[in-house]
Coordinates of N, CA, C and O in Angstrom, one line a residue:
F1 N 27.9 34.8 -43.2 CA 27.1 34.6 -42.1 C 27.8 35.3 -40.8 O 27.1 35.9 -40.0
V2 N 29.0 35.2 -40.7 CA 29.7 35.8 -39.6 C 29.7 37.3 -39.6 O 29.4 38.0 -38.6
L3 N 29.7 37.8 -40.8 CA 29.6 39.2 -40.9 C 28.3 39.8 -40.6 O 28.2 40.9 -39.8
I4 N 27.3 39.1 -40.9 CA 25.9 39.5 -40.5 C 25.8 39.5 -38.9 O 25.2 40.5 -38.4
I5 N 26.3 38.4 -38.3 CA 26.3 38.4 -36.9 C 27.0 39.5 -36.2 O 26.6 40.1 -35.3
L6 N 28.2 39.9 -36.7 CA 29.0 41.0 -36.2 C 28.4 42.3 -36.4 O 28.2 43.2 -35.5
I7 N 27.6 42.5 -37.5 CA 26.9 43.7 -37.7 C 25.7 43.8 -36.7 O 25.4 44.9 -36.2
V8 N 25.0 42.7 -36.5 CA 23.8 42.7 -35.6 C 24.3 43.0 -34.2 O 23.7 43.7 -33.5
L9 N 25.4 42.3 -33.8 CA 25.9 42.6 -32.6 C 26.4 44.1 -32.3 O 26.3 44.7 -31.2
A10 N 27.0 44.7 -33.3 CA 27.3 46.1 -33.3 C 26.2 47.0 -33.1 O 26.1 48.0 -32.3
I11 N 25.1 46.7 -33.8 CA 23.9 47.5 -33.7 C 23.3 47.4 -32.2 O 22.8 48.3 -31.7
A12 N 23.3 46.1 -31.7 CA 22.7 45.9 -30.5 C 23.5 46.6 -29.4 O 22.9 47.2 -28.5
T13 N 24.9 46.6 -29.7 CA 25.7 47.3 -28.7 C 25.5 48.7 -28.6 O 25.4 49.4 -27.6
A14 N 25.4 49.3 -29.8 CA 25.1 50.7 -29.9 C 23.7 51.1 -29.2 O 23.6 52.1 -28.6
N15 N 22.8 50.2 -29.6 CA 21.4 50.5 -28.9 C 21.5 50.4 -27.4 O 21.0 51.3 -26.7
A16 N 22.3 49.5 -26.8 CA 22.4 49.4 -25.4 C 23.1 50.5 -24.8 O 22.7 51.0 -23.7
V17 N 24.2 51.0 -25.5 CA 24.9 52.2 -25.0 C 23.9 53.4 -25.0 O 23.9 54.1 -24.0
L18 N 23.2 53.7 -26.1 CA 22.2 54.8 -26.0 C 21.1 54.6 -25.0 O 20.8 55.6 -24.4
V19 N 20.6 53.5 -24.8 CA 19.6 53.2 -23.7 C 20.2 53.5 -22.3 O 19.6 54.2 -21.6
G20 N 21.5 53.0 -22.1 CA 22.2 53.3 -20.9 C 22.4 54.7 -20.6 O 22.3 55.3 -19.6
L21 N 22.8 55.5 -21.7 CA 23.1 56.9 -21.5 C 21.9 57.8 -21.3 O 21.9 58.6 -20.5
Y22 N 20.8 57.6 -22.2 CA 19.8 58.5 -22.0 C 18.6 58.0 -21.4 O 17.9 58.7 -20.5
Y23 N 18.2 56.8 -21.6 CA 16.9 56.3 -20.9 C 17.3 56.1 -19.3 O 16.4 56.3 -18.5
M24 N 18.5 55.6 -19.0 CA 18.8 55.4 -17.7 C 19.5 56.6 -17.0 O 20.0 56.6 -15.9
H25 N 19.6 57.8 -17.8 CA 20.1 59.0 -17.4 C 21.6 58.9 -16.8 O 21.9 59.7 -16.0
L26 N 22.4 58.0 -17.5 CA 23.7 57.9 -17.0 C 24.6 59.0 -17.6 O 25.7 59.4 -17.1
H27 N 24.1 59.6 -18.7 CA 24.7 60.7 -19.3 C 24.9 62.0 -18.5 O 25.8 62.7 -18.4
W28 N 23.8 62.2 -17.6 CA 23.8 63.3 -16.8 C 24.0 63.0 -15.4 O 24.1 64.0 -14.4
D29 N 24.2 61.7 -14.9 CA 24.6 61.5 -13.6 C 26.0 61.6 -13.3 O 26.8 62.0 -14.2
K30 N 26.3 61.4 -12.0 CA 27.7 61.5 -11.6 C 28.5 60.3 -12.3 O 28.0 59.3 -12.6
P31 N 29.8 60.5 -12.5 CA 30.5 59.5 -13.2 C 30.7 58.1 -12.4 O 31.0 57.2 -13.0
F32 N 30.6 58.3 -11.1 CA 30.7 57.2 -10.3 C 29.6 56.2 -10.6 O 29.8 54.9 -10.5
N33 N 28.4 56.6 -10.9 CA 27.3 55.7 -11.3 C 27.6 54.9 -12.6 O 27.2 53.8 -12.6
A34 N 28.2 55.6 -13.6 CA 28.6 54.9 -14.7 C 29.6 53.8 -14.5 O 29.6 52.7 -15.0
F35 N 30.6 54.2 -13.5 CA 31.7 53.3 -13.2 C 31.1 51.9 -12.5 O 31.4 50.8 -12.9
V36 N 30.1 52.2 -11.7 CA 29.5 51.0 -11.0 C 28.8 50.2 -12.0 O 28.8 49.0 -11.9
F37 N 28.0 50.8 -12.8 CA 27.2 50.0 -13.8 C 28.3 49.2 -14.8 O 27.8 48.1 -15.1
I38 N 29.3 49.9 -15.3 CA 30.2 49.2 -16.2 C 31.0 48.1 -15.4 O 31.2 47.0 -16.1
S39 N 31.4 48.4 -14.2 CA 32.1 47.3 -13.4 C 31.2 46.1 -13.1 O 31.8 45.0 -13.1
A40 N 29.9 46.3 -12.9 CA 29.0 45.2 -12.7 C 29.1 44.3 -14.0 O 29.1 43.0 -13.8
F41 N 29.1 44.8 -15.1 CA 29.1 44.0 -16.3 C 30.5 43.3 -16.5 O 30.7 42.2 -17.0
A42 N 31.5 44.0 -16.1 CA 32.8 43.5 -16.1 C 33.1 42.3 -15.3 O 33.6 41.2 -15.7
F43 N 32.4 42.3 -14.0 CA 32.6 41.2 -13.2 C 31.7 40.1 -13.6 O 32.0 38.9 -13.5
L44 N 30.6 40.4 -14.3 CA 29.7 39.4 -14.9 C 30.5 38.7 -16.0 O 30.5 37.4 -16.0
F45 N 31.1 39.4 -16.9 CA 31.9 38.7 -17.9 C 33.0 37.9 -17.4 O 33.5 37.0 -17.9
L46 N 33.8 38.4 -16.3 CA 34.7 37.7 -15.6 C 34.3 36.3 -15.1 O 35.0 35.3 -15.3
F47 N 33.1 36.5 -14.5 CA 32.6 35.2 -13.8 C 32.2 34.2 -15.0 O 32.5 33.0 -14.8
I48 N 31.6 34.7 -16.0 CA 31.3 33.8 -17.1 C 32.5 33.2 -17.8 O 32.6 32.1 -18.2
G49 N 33.6 34.0 -17.9 CA 34.8 33.5 -18.4 C 35.5 32.4 -17.6 O 35.9 31.4 -18.1
F50 N 35.6 32.6 -16.3 CA 36.0 31.5 -15.3 C 35.2 30.3 -15.4 O 35.7 29.2 -15.4
A51 N 33.8 30.5 -15.5 CA 33.0 29.3 -15.5 C 33.2 28.5 -16.9 O 33.3 27.3 -16.8
L52 N 33.4 29.2 -17.9 CA 33.8 28.5 -19.2 C 35.1 27.9 -19.2 O 35.3 26.8 -19.8
M53 N 36.0 28.4 -18.6 CA 37.4 27.9 -18.5 C 37.3 26.6 -17.6 O 38.0 25.6 -17.9
D54 N 36.6 26.7 -16.6 CA 36.4 25.5 -15.6 C 35.6 24.4 -16.6 O 36.0 23.1 -16.3
T55 N 34.7 24.7 -17.3 CA 34.0 23.7 -18.1 C 34.9 22.9 -19.0 O 34.7 21.8 -19.3
A56 N 35.9 23.6 -19.6 CA 36.7 23.0 -20.5 C 37.6 21.9 -19.8 O 38.1 21.1 -20.5
H57 N 37.7 22.0 -18.6 CA 38.6 20.9 -17.9 C 37.9 19.6 -17.7 O 38.5 18.6 -17.6
Y58 N 36.6 19.7 -17.5 CA 35.8 18.5 -17.1 C 34.9 18.1 -18.2 O 34.3 16.8 -18.1
Q59 N 34.8 18.7 -19.2 CA 33.9 18.3 -20.4 C 34.7 18.6 -21.7 O 34.9 19.7 -22.1
E60 N 35.2 17.5 -22.4 CA 35.9 17.6 -23.5 C 35.2 18.3 -24.7 O 35.8 19.2 -25.4
V61 N 34.0 17.9 -24.9 CA 33.3 18.3 -26.1 C 32.1 18.8 -25.6 O 31.0 18.1 -25.2
I62 N 31.7 20.2 -25.9 CA 30.5 20.7 -25.4 C 29.6 20.6 -26.6 O 28.5 20.4 -26.5
I63 N 30.1 21.1 -27.8 CA 29.4 21.1 -29.1 C 30.0 20.0 -29.9 O 31.2 20.2 -30.4
P64 N 29.4 19.0 -30.4 CA 30.1 17.9 -31.1 C 30.5 18.5 -32.5 O 29.7 19.2 -33.1
G65 N 31.8 18.2 -32.9 CA 32.3 18.6 -34.1 C 32.8 20.0 -34.1 O 33.3 20.7 -35.1
W66 N 32.8 20.7 -32.9 CA 33.4 22.1 -32.9 C 34.5 22.1 -31.8 O 34.2 21.7 -30.7
P67 N 35.6 22.8 -31.9 CA 36.1 23.3 -33.2 C 36.5 22.3 -34.1 O 36.6 21.1 -33.8
L68 N 36.5 22.6 -35.3 CA 36.7 21.7 -36.4 C 38.0 20.9 -36.2 O 39.1 21.5 -36.0
S69 N 37.9 19.6 -36.1 CA 39.1 18.9 -35.9 C 39.5 17.9 -37.0 O 38.9 17.8 -37.9

């Protein structure tokens, strides 16, 4: 089951990269535009990471029974 999820995520990531490069014309644009696009996602993941770390401090169990204890 986990292998299937990893394969599907890899295919979705490859699809997103191709869409970003060719449909959004980042392949032919200046490198600064790609830098801004990638850094926006980096800050998004950073924000989500900090939000999840904060959630761990005030809520002990988000999903009952996970992680296996």
